[in-house]
Amino acid sequence: MMTYPNAAAGLKTVYQARLVGLISIVLVIVPIVQVLAVAAMLIAGFLALVGLAQCRKDDKGYRTAFNMVIAGLVTNLAASLVSAFAGTEGVAGICSNILSIATDVLSLASLYFVCITTNRLLKETAENLIDRGIVVWKLNVVCTVILLVCYLLRMIPGNIAVIIAGYLAIFAVIAQIIGTVLYILYLRNAYRALEAAVPPEEEVQQMM
């Protein structure tokens, strides 16, 4: 039976990063710890990249996920720069929305490749977890589609479109929170299953 020590260690890091990121998002609304929460979010993002970098040693699917995250960081930075220096109205606003859409799609693509690659590795060790991975990426597809609709509605002039986009955004946030929690639980179970299949002499340490 094939074992995947780097994938196990890397997914463990990604799991820990996602967990820290989720806690930080909750704490960022608390003024007294806001700065620390933002710092923790940045660290969590960096750790997620480190984890994927380790995972890609065992399967090229993780390499694709890693590349998608890097591309997403670039489009997100570009969207922020456009908004900061060109504003959010007119052509600049449209460009910013397009870049934000690209960021969301790349984030979804990264999650998808993590899930399908991990599912492929789990076929030999824990087939019962595969369905959970499928549910996770499908739920995130729904969230991303709703967010894309919101972006498009915001480009349409008129109060009705804005109101509809607002309601859809609330629904998307709720679904996204559920999807994030399910993804974190999936990562935890997946890394433990892969870790359990690795003989002691083949175990590797987390990169961080």
CSV table of C-alpha atoms in Angstrom, one decimal:
chain,number,residue,atom,x,y,z
A,1,MET,CA,0.0,0.0,0.0
A,2,MET,CA,1.3,3.4,-1.0
A,3,THR,CA,1.9,5.9,1.9
A,4,TYR,CA,2.0,9.7,1.7
A,5,PRO,CA,4.0,11.1,4.6
A,6,ASN,CA,4.4,14.6,3.1
A,7,ALA,CA,0.8,14.9,2.2
A,8,ALA,CA,-0.1,13.9,5.8
A,9,ALA,CA,2.2,16.4,7.3
A,10,GLY,CA,1.3,19.1,4.8
A,11,LEU,CA,-2.5,18.7,5.3
A,12,LYS,CA,-1.9,18.9,9.0
A,13,THR,CA,-0.3,22.3,8.6
A,14,VAL,CA,-3.1,23.4,6.2
A,15,TYR,CA,-5.7,22.2,8.8
A,16,GLN,CA,-4.0,24.2,11.6
A,17,ALA,CA,-3.7,27.2,9.4
A,18,ARG,CA,-7.4,27.1,8.4
A,19,LEU,CA,-8.4,26.6,12.1
A,20,VAL,CA,-6.4,29.7,13.1
A,21,GLY,CA,-7.8,31.6,10.2
A,22,LEU,CA,-11.4,30.9,11.2
A,23,ILE,CA,-10.8,31.8,14.8
A,24,SER,CA,-9.1,35.1,13.7
A,25,ILE,CA,-12.0,36.0,11.5
A,26,VAL,CA,-14.3,35.7,14.5
A,27,LEU,CA,-11.9,37.7,16.7
A,28,VAL,CA,-11.3,40.5,14.2
A,29,ILE,CA,-14.6,42.1,15.2
A,30,VAL,CA,-13.3,42.6,18.8
A,31,PRO,CA,-11.5,45.9,18.9
A,32,ILE,CA,-9.1,45.0,21.7
A,33,VAL,CA,-7.6,42.1,19.8
A,34,GLN,CA,-8.2,43.3,16.2
A,35,VAL,CA,-4.5,43.9,15.4
A,36,LEU,CA,-3.5,40.5,16.7
A,37,ALA,CA,-6.4,38.8,14.8
A,38,VAL,CA,-5.3,40.4,11.5
A,39,ALA,CA,-1.7,39.3,12.2
A,40,ALA,CA,-2.9,35.8,12.9
A,41,MET,CA,-4.9,35.7,9.7
A,42,LEU,CA,-1.7,36.7,7.7
A,43,ILE,CA,0.3,34.0,9.5
A,44,ALA,CA,-2.5,31.4,8.8
A,45,GLY,CA,-2.4,32.3,5.1
A,46,PHE,CA,1.4,31.8,5.0
A,47,LEU,CA,1.2,28.5,6.9
A,48,ALA,CA,-1.5,27.2,4.4
A,49,LEU,CA,1.0,27.9,1.6
A,50,VAL,CA,3.7,26.1,3.5
A,51,GLY,CA,1.5,23.1,4.0
A,52,LEU,CA,0.6,22.9,0.3
A,53,ALA,CA,4.2,23.2,-0.6
A,54,GLN,CA,4.9,20.1,1.5
A,55,CYS,CA,1.9,18.2,0.1
A,56,ARG,CA,3.0,18.7,-3.5
A,57,LYS,CA,6.0,16.4,-2.8
A,58,ASP,CA,3.6,13.5,-2.8
A,59,ASP,CA,1.1,14.4,-5.6
A,60,LYS,CA,1.1,16.9,-8.4
A,61,GLY,CA,-2.5,17.8,-7.7
A,62,TYR,CA,-1.4,19.7,-4.7
A,63,ARG,CA,1.1,21.6,-6.9
A,64,THR,CA,-1.9,22.8,-8.9
A,65,ALA,CA,-3.7,23.9,-5.8
A,66,PHE,CA,-0.5,25.7,-4.6
A,67,ASN,CA,-0.3,27.6,-7.9
A,68,MET,CA,-3.9,28.6,-7.7
A,69,VAL,CA,-3.4,30.1,-4.3
A,70,ILE,CA,-0.4,32.1,-5.6
A,71,ALA,CA,-2.4,33.4,-8.5
A,72,GLY,CA,-5.3,34.3,-6.2
A,73,LEU,CA,-3.0,36.3,-4.0
A,74,VAL,CA,-1.9,38.3,-7.1
A,75,THR,CA,-5.4,39.0,-8.3
A,76,ASN,CA,-6.5,40.0,-4.8
A,77,LEU,CA,-3.5,42.4,-4.5
A,78,ALA,CA,-4.4,43.8,-7.9
A,79,ALA,CA,-8.0,44.3,-6.9
A,80,SER,CA,-6.9,46.1,-3.7
A,81,LEU,CA,-4.5,48.4,-5.6
A,82,VAL,CA,-7.2,49.3,-8.2
A,83,SER,CA,-9.7,50.2,-5.5
A,84,ALA,CA,-7.1,52.2,-3.5
A,85,PHE,CA,-5.7,54.2,-6.4
A,86,ALA,CA,-8.5,54.4,-9.0
A,87,GLY,CA,-11.6,54.2,-6.8
A,88,THR,CA,-14.6,51.9,-7.0
A,89,GLU,CA,-16.7,53.8,-9.5
A,90,GLY,CA,-16.9,53.4,-13.3
A,91,VAL,CA,-14.3,51.4,-15.2
A,92,ALA,CA,-12.2,51.1,-12.1
A,93,GLY,CA,-15.0,49.6,-10.2
A,94,ILE,CA,-15.7,47.1,-12.9
A,95,CYS,CA,-12.0,46.1,-13.1
A,96,SER,CA,-11.9,45.7,-9.3
A,97,ASN,CA,-15.0,43.5,-9.4
A,98,ILE,CA,-13.6,41.3,-12.2
A,99,LEU,CA,-10.4,40.9,-10.2
A,100,SER,CA,-12.4,40.0,-7.1
A,101,ILE,CA,-14.3,37.4,-9.2
A,102,ALA,CA,-11.0,35.9,-10.4
A,103,THR,CA,-9.8,35.7,-6.8
A,104,ASP,CA,-12.9,33.8,-5.7
A,105,VAL,CA,-12.7,31.4,-8.6
A,106,LEU,CA,-9.0,30.7,-8.0
A,107,SER,CA,-9.7,30.1,-4.3
A,108,LEU,CA,-12.5,27.6,-5.2
A,109,ALA,CA,-10.2,25.9,-7.8
A,110,SER,CA,-7.5,25.5,-5.1
A,111,LEU,CA,-9.9,24.0,-2.6
A,112,TYR,CA,-11.3,21.7,-5.4
A,113,PHE,CA,-7.8,20.4,-6.2
A,114,VAL,CA,-7.0,19.8,-2.6
A,115,CYS,CA,-10.2,17.8,-2.1
A,116,ILE,CA,-10.0,15.7,-5.2
A,117,THR,CA,-6.3,15.0,-4.8
A,118,THR,CA,-6.7,14.1,-1.1
A,119,ASN,CA,-9.7,11.9,-2.0
A,120,ARG,CA,-7.5,10.0,-4.5
A,121,LEU,CA,-4.9,9.3,-1.8
A,122,LEU,CA,-7.6,8.3,0.7
A,123,LYS,CA,-8.9,5.5,-1.6
A,124,GLU,CA,-6.3,3.2,-0.2
A,125,THR,CA,-6.7,4.2,3.5
A,126,ALA,CA,-10.1,5.8,4.3
A,127,GLU,CA,-12.7,5.6,1.6
A,128,ASN,CA,-15.4,6.7,4.0
A,129,LEU,CA,-13.9,10.2,4.0
A,130,ILE,CA,-14.2,10.6,0.2
A,131,ASP,CA,-17.9,11.6,0.3
A,132,ARG,CA,-17.1,14.3,2.8
A,133,GLY,CA,-14.5,15.8,0.4
A,134,ILE,CA,-17.1,15.9,-2.4
A,135,VAL,CA,-19.7,17.6,-0.2
A,136,VAL,CA,-17.1,20.2,0.8
A,137,TRP,CA,-16.1,21.3,-2.7
A,138,LYS,CA,-19.7,21.2,-4.0
A,139,LEU,CA,-20.9,23.4,-1.2
A,140,ASN,CA,-18.1,25.8,-1.9
A,141,VAL,CA,-19.1,25.9,-5.6
A,142,VAL,CA,-22.6,27.0,-4.5
A,143,CYS,CA,-21.1,29.7,-2.3
A,144,THR,CA,-18.8,31.0,-5.1
A,145,VAL,CA,-21.7,31.0,-7.6
A,146,ILE,CA,-23.8,33.1,-5.2
A,147,LEU,CA,-20.9,35.5,-4.7
A,148,LEU,CA,-20.4,35.9,-8.4
A,149,VAL,CA,-24.1,36.7,-8.8
A,150,CYS,CA,-23.7,39.3,-6.1
A,151,TYR,CA,-20.8,40.9,-7.9
A,152,LEU,CA,-22.8,41.0,-11.1
A,153,LEU,CA,-25.8,42.5,-9.4
A,154,ARG,CA,-23.6,45.3,-7.9
A,155,MET,CA,-22.7,46.3,-11.4
A,156,ILE,CA,-26.3,46.9,-12.4
A,157,PRO,CA,-27.6,50.4,-11.6
A,158,GLY,CA,-30.6,50.6,-9.3
A,159,ASN,CA,-31.6,50.0,-5.7
A,160,ILE,CA,-33.4,46.7,-6.3
A,161,ALA,CA,-30.3,45.0,-7.6
A,162,VAL,CA,-28.3,46.2,-4.6
A,163,ILE,CA,-31.0,45.0,-2.2
A,164,ILE,CA,-31.1,41.5,-3.8
A,165,ALA,CA,-27.3,41.4,-3.8
A,166,GLY,CA,-27.3,42.2,-0.1
A,167,TYR,CA,-29.7,39.4,0.8
A,168,LEU,CA,-27.8,36.9,-1.4
A,169,ALA,CA,-24.5,38.0,0.3
A,170,ILE,CA,-25.9,37.2,3.7
A,171,PHE,CA,-27.0,33.7,2.5
A,172,ALA,CA,-23.5,33.2,0.9
A,173,VAL,CA,-21.7,34.2,4.1
A,174,ILE,CA,-23.7,31.6,6.2
A,175,ALA,CA,-23.1,28.9,3.6
A,176,GLN,CA,-19.4,29.9,3.4
A,177,ILE,CA,-19.1,29.6,7.2
A,178,ILE,CA,-20.6,26.1,7.1
A,179,GLY,CA,-18.4,25.1,4.1
A,180,THR,CA,-15.3,26.4,5.9
A,181,VAL,CA,-16.1,24.4,9.1
A,182,LEU,CA,-16.8,21.2,7.0
A,183,TYR,CA,-13.5,21.8,5.1
A,184,ILE,CA,-11.6,22.1,8.4
A,185,LEU,CA,-13.1,18.9,9.7
A,186,TYR,CA,-12.4,17.1,6.4
A,187,LEU,CA,-8.7,18.2,6.5
A,188,ARG,CA,-8.4,17.0,10.1
A,189,ASN,CA,-9.8,13.6,9.4
A,190,ALA,CA,-7.9,13.3,6.1
A,191,TYR,CA,-4.4,14.1,7.6
A,192,ARG,CA,-5.1,11.7,10.5
A,193,ALA,CA,-6.1,8.9,8.1
A,194,LEU,CA,-3.0,9.4,5.9
A,195,GLU,CA,-0.8,9.8,9.0
A,196,ALA,CA,-2.1,6.5,10.5
A,197,ALA,CA,-1.0,4.6,7.3
A,198,VAL,CA,2.6,5.9,7.4
A,199,PRO,CA,5.1,3.5,9.1
A,200,PRO,CA,7.1,5.2,11.9
A,201,GLU,CA,10.3,5.0,9.9
A,202,GLU,CA,8.7,7.0,7.0
A,203,GLU,CA,7.2,9.8,9.0
A,204,VAL,CA,8.3,13.3,8.2
A,205,GLN,CA,8.1,16.5,10.2
A,206,GLN,CA,5.9,19.4,9.3
A,207,MET,CA,7.8,22.1,7.5
A,208,MET,CA,6.7,24.6,10.2
